[in-house]
CSV table of C-alpha atoms in Angstrom, one decimal:
chain,number,residue,atom,x,y,z
A,1,MET,CA,117.8,82.8,114.0
A,2,THR,CA,115.7,82.8,110.9
A,3,ILE,CA,113.4,85.7,109.7
A,4,LYS,CA,110.4,83.5,110.3
A,5,ASN,CA,111.4,83.0,113.9
A,6,LEU,CA,111.7,86.7,114.3
A,7,SER,CA,108.0,87.4,113.6
A,8,PHE,CA,106.9,85.3,116.6
A,9,VAL,CA,109.6,86.6,118.9
A,10,LEU,CA,108.7,90.2,118.2
A,11,LEU,CA,105.1,89.6,119.4
A,12,THR,CA,106.5,88.1,122.6
A,13,ALA,CA,108.9,90.9,122.9
A,14,LEU,CA,106.2,93.5,122.6
A,15,SER,CA,104.3,92.2,125.6
A,16,PHE,CA,107.6,92.5,127.6
A,17,ILE,CA,108.2,96.0,126.5
A,18,TRP,CA,104.6,97.2,127.1
A,19,VAL,CA,104.7,95.9,130.7
A,20,GLY,CA,108.3,96.6,131.6
A,21,CYS,CA,109.2,99.8,129.8
A,22,ASP,CA,106.5,102.4,130.6
A,23,ASN,CA,109.3,104.2,132.5
A,24,ASP,CA,112.5,104.2,130.5
A,25,ASP,CA,114.4,105.2,133.7
A,26,ILE,CA,113.8,101.8,135.3
A,27,SER,CA,115.0,99.8,132.3
A,28,ASN,CA,118.5,99.0,131.3
A,29,ASP,CA,117.3,98.4,127.7
A,30,THR,CA,118.9,100.7,125.1
A,31,TYR,CA,117.3,102.4,122.2
A,32,VAL,CA,117.9,104.4,119.0
A,33,ASP,CA,115.5,106.4,116.9
A,34,ILE,CA,115.6,105.5,113.2
A,35,ILE,CA,113.6,105.7,110.0
A,36,ILE,CA,112.1,102.6,108.5
A,37,GLN,CA,110.0,102.0,105.3
A,38,VAL,CA,106.9,99.9,105.3
A,39,SER,CA,105.8,98.5,101.9
A,40,GLU,CA,102.3,98.7,100.5
A,41,LYS,CA,102.7,94.9,99.8
A,42,THR,CA,102.3,92.1,102.3
A,43,VAL,CA,103.3,88.4,102.4
A,44,TYR,CA,102.0,85.3,104.1
A,45,GLU,CA,104.5,83.2,106.0
A,46,PRO,CA,104.3,80.8,108.9
A,47,VAL,CA,105.5,82.0,112.3
A,48,TRP,CA,107.8,80.1,114.5
A,49,GLY,CA,106.1,77.0,116.0
A,50,SER,CA,103.2,76.9,113.5
A,51,ASP,CA,102.7,75.7,109.9
A,52,THR,CA,99.8,78.2,109.3
A,53,PRO,CA,100.8,81.2,107.2
A,54,VAL,CA,99.9,84.6,108.7
A,55,GLU,CA,100.1,88.0,107.1
A,56,HIS,CA,103.3,90.0,107.4
A,57,MET,CA,104.3,93.6,106.6
A,58,LEU,CA,107.4,94.2,104.6
A,59,VAL,CA,109.8,96.6,106.4
A,60,LYS,CA,113.2,98.0,105.6
A,61,GLU,CA,115.6,99.9,107.9
A,62,GLN,CA,117.8,102.6,106.5
A,63,SER,CA,120.9,100.5,106.3
A,64,ALA,CA,119.1,97.5,104.8
A,65,THR,CA,119.1,96.6,101.1
A,66,GLU,CA,116.2,94.1,101.2
A,67,TRP,CA,112.7,94.0,102.6
A,68,GLN,CA,112.1,91.8,105.6
A,69,PRO,CA,108.8,90.3,106.8
A,70,LEU,CA,107.4,91.5,110.1
A,71,VAL,CA,104.2,90.1,111.5
A,72,MET,CA,101.2,92.5,111.8
A,73,GLY,CA,101.1,94.4,115.1
A,74,SER,CA,104.8,94.2,115.7
A,75,ILE,CA,105.3,98.0,115.7
A,76,GLU,CA,103.9,99.3,118.9
A,77,GLY,CA,101.4,102.1,118.3
A,78,PHE,CA,101.2,101.5,114.5
A,79,GLU,CA,98.1,100.3,112.6
A,80,TYR,CA,98.8,99.1,109.1
A,81,VAL,CA,96.3,99.8,106.3
A,82,GLN,CA,96.2,97.6,103.3
A,83,GLY,CA,97.6,99.2,100.1
A,84,HIS,CA,99.4,102.0,101.9
A,85,ALA,CA,103.2,102.6,102.0
A,86,TYR,CA,104.7,104.3,105.0
A,87,GLU,CA,107.8,106.1,106.1
A,88,LEU,CA,108.0,105.8,109.9
A,89,LYS,CA,110.2,107.2,112.6
A,90,VAL,CA,110.4,104.5,115.2
A,91,ARG,CA,112.3,103.8,118.4
A,92,LYS,CA,114.3,100.5,118.1
A,93,ILE,CA,114.6,99.1,121.6
A,94,THR,CA,117.3,96.6,122.2
A,95,PHE,CA,116.7,94.3,125.2
A,96,VAL,CA,119.4,93.6,127.8
A,97,ASN,CA,117.7,90.3,128.6
A,98,PRO,CA,115.9,89.2,125.4
A,99,PRO,CA,113.4,86.3,125.5
A,100,GLN,CA,115.0,82.9,125.2
A,101,ASP,CA,115.4,82.0,121.5
A,102,GLY,CA,114.0,85.4,120.6
A,103,ALA,CA,114.8,88.7,119.0
A,104,ASN,CA,116.8,91.2,121.0
A,105,TYR,CA,114.9,94.2,119.8
A,106,THR,CA,111.5,95.6,119.0
A,107,TYR,CA,110.0,98.8,117.4
A,108,ARG,CA,107.8,101.6,118.9
A,109,LEU,CA,106.2,104.2,116.6
A,110,LEU,CA,107.2,107.8,117.2
A,111,GLU,CA,105.9,109.5,114.0
A,112,ILE,CA,104.3,108.6,110.7
A,113,ILE,CA,106.4,110.7,108.3
A,114,ASN,CA,104.6,109.6,105.1
A,115,ASN,CA,101.4,107.7,104.5
A,116,THR,CA,100.8,107.1,100.8
A,117,GLN,CA,98.1,105.0,99.2
A,118,LEU,CA,99.1,103.4,95.9
A,119,ASP,CA,95.9,103.0,94.0
A,120,ALA,CA,95.7,100.2,91.6
A,121,PRO,CA,95.4,101.4,87.9
A,122,ILE,CA,92.4,100.4,86.0
A,123,ILE,CA,93.4,99.1,82.6
A,124,PRO,CA,90.4,98.2,80.4
A,125,GLU,CA,91.0,95.3,78.1
A,126,GLU,CA,90.0,97.4,75.2
A,127,TRP,CA,92.4,100.2,76.1
A,128,PRO,CA,94.1,101.0,72.8
A,129,GLU,CA,97.9,100.7,72.3
A,130,GLU,CA,98.1,104.2,71.0
A,131,ALA,CA,96.7,105.5,74.3
A,132,LYS,CA,99.6,104.0,76.4
A,133,PHE,CA,102.7,105.8,77.4
A,134,LYS,CA,106.1,105.2,79.0
A,135,LEU,CA,108.4,106.9,81.5
A,136,LYS,CA,112.1,106.9,81.1
A,137,MET,CA,115.0,108.4,83.0
A,138,VAL,CA,117.2,109.8,80.2
A,139,GLN,CA,120.0,111.7,81.9
A,140,LEU,CA,122.0,111.6,85.2
A,141,ASN,CA,124.1,114.5,86.4
A,142,PRO,CA,126.0,113.2,89.5
A,143,PHE,CA,127.1,115.6,92.2
A,144,MET,CA,130.9,116.0,92.1
A,145,ASN,CA,131.1,115.2,88.3
A,146,LEU,CA,131.5,111.4,88.8
A,147,ASP,CA,131.4,109.0,85.9
A,148,THR,CA,128.7,106.6,87.2
A,149,PRO,CA,125.5,105.0,85.8
A,150,LEU,CA,123.9,104.8,89.2
A,151,ALA,CA,122.1,107.7,90.8
A,152,ALA,CA,122.7,108.8,94.4
A,153,PRO,CA,120.9,111.2,96.7
A,154,PHE,CA,121.4,114.8,95.5
A,155,ASP,CA,122.2,113.8,91.9
A,156,PHE,CA,120.1,115.5,89.2
A,157,LEU,CA,117.9,113.2,87.2
A,158,THR,CA,116.0,114.0,83.9
A,159,PHE,CA,112.9,112.1,82.8
A,160,ARG,CA,110.8,111.9,79.6
A,161,ILE,CA,107.4,110.7,78.8
A,162,LEU,CA,107.3,108.6,75.6
A,163,ASP,CA,104.6,107.0,73.5
A,164,HIS,CA,104.0,103.2,73.4
A,165,GLN,CA,106.7,103.0,70.6
A,166,ASP,CA,109.3,104.8,72.6
A,167,ARG,CA,108.9,108.0,70.6
A,168,TYR,CA,109.6,111.4,72.2
A,169,THR,CA,107.7,114.5,71.3
A,170,PRO,CA,109.8,117.6,72.4
A,171,LEU,CA,107.3,120.1,70.9
A,172,GLY,CA,103.6,119.9,70.6
A,173,TYR,CA,101.1,117.4,72.0
A,174,PRO,CA,101.5,113.6,71.3
A,175,GLU,CA,98.4,111.6,70.3
A,176,PHE,CA,98.1,109.6,73.5
A,177,LEU,CA,97.3,112.8,75.5
A,178,HIS,CA,93.8,112.8,73.9
A,179,HIS,CA,92.8,109.9,76.1
A,180,TYR,CA,93.4,111.7,79.4
A,181,ASP,CA,92.4,114.7,81.5
A,182,SER,CA,95.7,114.5,83.3
A,183,ILE,CA,98.9,112.5,83.7
A,184,VAL,CA,100.6,112.6,87.1
A,185,MET,CA,103.9,111.3,88.5
A,186,SER,CA,104.0,109.9,92.0
A,187,THR,CA,105.7,107.4,94.2
A,188,PRO,CA,104.4,105.5,97.3
A,189,ILE,CA,107.2,106.7,99.5
A,190,MET,CA,106.9,110.5,98.9
A,191,PRO,CA,104.1,112.8,99.8
A,192,ALA,CA,103.8,115.0,96.7
A,193,THR,CA,102.8,114.5,93.0
A,194,TYR,CA,104.0,116.1,89.8
A,195,CYS,CA,101.6,116.9,87.0
A,196,VAL,CA,103.0,116.2,83.5
A,197,TYR,CA,99.8,116.9,81.6
A,198,GLN,CA,96.6,118.6,82.4
A,199,MET,CA,93.5,119.7,80.4
A,200,LYS,CA,91.0,122.1,81.9
A,201,THR,CA,87.7,123.5,80.5
A,202,ASP,CA,86.0,126.6,81.9
A,203,GLU,CA,83.9,129.4,80.6
A,204,ARG,CA,86.8,130.7,78.6
A,205,GLY,CA,87.5,127.5,76.8
A,206,THR,CA,89.8,124.4,77.0
A,207,PHE,CA,93.4,124.8,78.0
A,208,GLU,CA,96.2,122.2,78.0
A,209,LYS,CA,99.5,122.2,79.8
A,210,PHE,CA,102.1,119.5,78.9
A,211,THR,CA,105.7,118.9,80.0
A,212,SER,CA,107.5,116.3,77.9
A,213,GLN,CA,110.8,116.4,79.9
A,214,TRP,CA,111.4,117.4,83.5
A,215,SER,CA,114.1,117.0,86.1
A,216,SER,CA,114.5,116.5,89.8
A,217,TYR,CA,116.8,115.6,92.6
A,218,PHE,CA,115.8,112.9,95.1
A,219,PHE,CA,116.5,112.5,98.8
A,220,GLU,CA,116.4,108.6,98.7
A,221,LYS,CA,119.4,106.2,99.1
A,222,ASN,CA,117.4,103.1,98.4
A,223,ASP,CA,115.6,101.9,95.2
A,224,PHE,CA,112.0,103.1,94.9
A,225,GLN,CA,109.1,103.0,92.4
A,226,ILE,CA,108.0,105.9,90.3
A,227,VAL,CA,104.5,105.6,88.7
A,228,LEU,CA,103.1,107.7,85.9
A,229,LYS,CA,99.3,107.6,86.0
A,230,GLY,CA,96.8,108.7,83.3
A,231,TYR,CA,93.5,109.9,84.6
A,232,LYS,CA,90.1,110.3,82.8
A,233,ASP,CA,87.0,111.6,84.6
A,234,GLY,CA,88.7,111.1,88.0
A,235,GLU,CA,89.8,107.5,87.4
A,236,VAL,CA,93.2,106.0,86.7
A,237,LYS,CA,92.9,104.5,83.2
A,238,TYR,CA,96.5,103.6,82.6
A,239,ALA,CA,99.8,103.5,84.6
A,240,PHE,CA,103.4,102.9,83.8
A,241,GLN,CA,105.9,102.1,86.5
A,242,ILE,CA,109.7,102.1,86.7
A,243,GLU,CA,112.1,101.1,89.5
A,244,GLN,CA,114.5,104.0,90.1
A,245,LEU,CA,117.9,102.6,91.3
A,246,MET,CA,119.6,104.6,94.0
A,247,ARG,CA,123.0,104.1,95.7
A,248,GLU,CA,124.3,106.3,98.4
A,249,ARG,CA,128.0,107.0,98.2
A,250,ASP,CA,130.1,108.0,101.2
A,251,PHE,CA,127.3,110.4,102.2
A,252,LEU,CA,124.4,111.4,99.9
A,253,GLY,CA,126.0,111.9,96.5
A,254,ILE,CA,129.5,112.6,97.9
A,255,ASP,CA,132.5,110.5,97.1
A,256,TRP,CA,135.4,111.7,99.1
A,257,ILE,CA,138.1,109.8,97.1
A,258,GLY,CA,136.8,109.8,93.5
A,259,GLY,CA,134.8,113.0,93.5
A,260,SER,CA,135.9,116.4,92.2
A,261,ILE,CA,136.9,119.3,94.5
A,262,VAL,CA,136.4,122.9,93.7
A,263,LEU,CA,139.4,125.0,94.5
A,264,ALA,CA,138.0,128.4,93.4
A,265,ASN,CA,134.6,130.0,93.1
A,266,PRO,CA,132.5,127.3,94.7
A,267,GLN,CA,128.9,127.3,93.8
A,268,THR,CA,125.8,126.7,95.9
A,269,ASN,CA,123.3,124.3,94.3
A,270,LEU,CA,119.6,124.3,95.0
A,271,VAL,CA,118.5,120.7,95.6
A,272,TYR,CA,114.8,120.1,95.3
A,273,CYS,CA,112.5,117.1,94.8
A,274,VAL,CA,109.3,117.5,92.8
A,275,LEU,CA,107.8,114.6,94.7
A,276,ASP,CA,108.8,115.8,98.2
A,277,THR,CA,108.4,119.6,98.6
A,278,ARG,CA,108.7,119.8,102.3
A,279,TYR,CA,112.3,121.0,102.2
A,280,GLU,CA,114.7,122.4,99.6
A,281,PHE,CA,118.4,122.3,100.4
A,282,LEU,CA,121.4,124.5,99.5
A,283,LEU,CA,124.4,122.3,98.9
A,284,THR,CA,127.9,123.8,98.3
A,285,ASP,CA,130.4,122.4,95.9
A,286,THR,CA,133.1,120.2,97.6
A,287,GLN,CA,135.8,122.5,98.9
A,288,LEU,CA,139.1,122.2,100.9
A,289,ARG,CA,139.8,123.5,104.4
A,290,ASN,CA,142.9,122.5,106.3
A,291,ASN,CA,143.7,120.2,103.3
A,292,THR,CA,140.4,118.3,104.0
A,293,PRO,CA,137.4,118.2,101.7
A,294,PHE,CA,134.0,119.2,103.1
A,295,VAL,CA,130.5,120.3,102.0
A,296,LYS,CA,128.1,122.6,103.6
A,297,ILE,CA,124.3,122.0,103.5
A,298,ARG,CA,121.6,124.5,104.5
A,299,VAL,CA,117.8,124.5,104.2
A,300,ALA,CA,116.4,127.0,101.7
A,301,ALA,CA,114.2,129.7,103.1
A,302,ASP,CA,110.4,129.6,102.6
A,303,SER,CA,109.3,133.0,101.4
A,304,HIS,CA,105.9,132.6,103.0
A,305,SER,CA,107.3,132.0,106.5
A,306,THR,CA,108.6,134.3,109.2
A,307,ASP,CA,112.2,134.5,110.3
A,308,ALA,CA,111.4,132.4,113.4
A,309,GLU,CA,109.5,129.8,111.3
A,310,ASN,CA,112.3,129.6,108.8
A,311,LEU,CA,114.9,129.1,111.6
A,312,LYS,CA,112.8,126.2,112.9
A,313,ARG,CA,112.4,124.8,109.4
A,314,GLN,CA,116.2,124.8,109.0
A,315,GLU,CA,116.8,122.8,112.2
A,316,ASP,CA,114.0,120.4,111.5
A,317,GLY,CA,114.9,119.9,107.8
A,318,LEU,CA,118.6,119.2,108.6
A,319,ARG,CA,117.7,116.8,111.4
A,320,TRP,CA,115.3,115.0,109.0
A,321,LEU,CA,118.1,114.7,106.4
A,322,LEU,CA,120.6,113.4,108.9
A,323,GLU,CA,118.3,110.9,110.6
A,324,LYS,CA,117.1,109.6,107.1
A,325,HIS,CA,120.7,109.0,105.8
A,326,LEU,CA,122.8,108.4,108.9
A,327,GLY,CA,120.3,107.5,111.7
A,328,TYR,CA,122.7,107.2,114.5
A,329,LYS,CA,124.2,110.0,116.5
A,330,THR,CA,127.8,110.1,117.5
A,331,PHE,CA,129.6,111.7,120.4
A,332,GLU,CA,132.3,113.6,118.6
A,333,THR,CA,133.5,117.1,119.5
A,334,ALA,CA,134.9,120.1,117.5
A,335,ALA,CA,138.4,118.7,118.1
A,336,ASP,CA,137.5,115.6,116.0
A,337,PHE,CA,136.7,117.8,112.9
A,338,LYS,CA,139.1,119.5,110.6
A,339,THR,CA,136.8,121.8,108.7
A,340,LEU,CA,134.5,123.5,111.2
A,341,PRO,CA,134.4,127.3,111.2
A,342,GLU,CA,135.7,128.8,114.5
A,343,ASP,CA,132.4,130.4,115.4
A,344,ALA,CA,130.4,127.2,115.0
A,345,SER,CA,128.4,125.7,117.9
A,346,ILE,CA,127.8,121.9,117.6
A,347,ILE,CA,124.3,120.8,118.2
A,348,GLU,CA,124.6,117.1,117.3
A,349,THR,CA,127.1,114.9,115.4
A,350,TYR,CA,126.4,111.9,113.1
A,351,GLY,CA,128.5,109.6,111.2
A,352,ASN,CA,129.1,106.4,109.3
A,353,GLU,CA,132.2,104.4,108.3
A,354,THR,CA,133.6,107.1,106.0
A,355,THR,CA,132.0,110.4,107.0
A,356,ARG,CA,131.6,112.6,110.1
A,357,VAL,CA,128.8,115.2,110.1
A,358,ALA,CA,128.1,118.1,112.5
A,359,LEU,CA,124.8,119.9,112.8
A,360,LEU,CA,125.8,123.5,113.6
A,361,HIS,CA,124.2,126.6,114.9
A,362,PHE,CA,125.4,130.1,114.2
A,363,THR,CA,124.2,133.1,116.2
A,364,GLU,CA,123.5,136.4,114.6
A,365,ASP,CA,126.4,138.9,114.2
A,366,ASP,CA,127.6,141.7,112.0
A,367,LEU,CA,128.5,139.2,109.2
A,368,HIS,CA,125.4,136.9,109.0
A,369,GLU,CA,122.0,136.2,110.4
A,370,GLU,CA,121.2,133.3,112.8
A,371,TYR,CA,121.1,130.0,111.0
A,372,TYR,CA,121.7,126.2,111.1
A,373,CYS,CA,123.8,124.2,108.7
A,374,ILE,CA,125.5,120.9,108.2
A,375,ILE,CA,129.2,120.4,107.7
A,376,ALA,CA,130.3,117.0,106.4
A,377,GLU,CA,133.9,115.8,106.0
A,378,PRO,CA,135.7,112.4,105.5
A,379,LYS,CA,137.0,110.5,108.5
């Protein structure tokens, strides 16, 4: 079946699911909860049985590498707004008896994780060349010390802002800053922004703050856009955009075969993202237990939260990470793992072709406080 046929079929399928699946207990249909991306861009294509083009969203599941068209209204409970990019948690329902010549699944909205408006930059025709700037990723530090040109989740990336002639100013203030009140980095798929330059004036005078080079980890496994916008009097006057290439390895930035293993004095790395500040993660170096490599991941504590709130953040953050990168739960037990601590209680397990992961809960005792963590190991 072609993608164009899929759009029509999804609309038909939705009517079926709305009528027949109000009570999941009476249906033999199966479902899985996954994360999908919805682009701020749309396309016009004919649907099956018609030559008239209609507007389609562009969506991408976690495991997909390309955007796919999906006719408007095909995600139950979701209303698309033009110019907005979304990250959605949806229920993908697979039909036992799909419509004839139709799709065997549909989507139902569970949660809008991100809703970001990508405002179009205003670039006056007379905007001088010397006022323009560029953004460049200049250094990649992969997790596990791999020799690779492609970034993966939990790799450390360093960026620079350059002038229109690719010149870098490590100290001082480059000339192009004089044209802006602020310069801000953002992306349509993440909720936060990062201010590279800001000028403020108050009763004490005018103050400037400028960062010519900065670094961040990212939690994405698919390519995404990064935009650097220059503002003047509250309006975007110029913007420069790059496509950040991302490739997940076996799991996040972990390569079980080619990556390094720390045999002594393992370190814990703080993994943060300047464009998504909801969670920070604590990632251990890859170690060995029972002759099997493994990593441990926790959620960093929020100093402004109570112990109970931090415990809830740990569980929510680790589930978010697993659902984002693996999506599908498995039904493995402690006997299937080789690296779990003896006092671990398995909450859920996840996996892909190369990796098994357990979400663990540890109760408080004389050695440690109550906490949640992830243990990941190769299959």
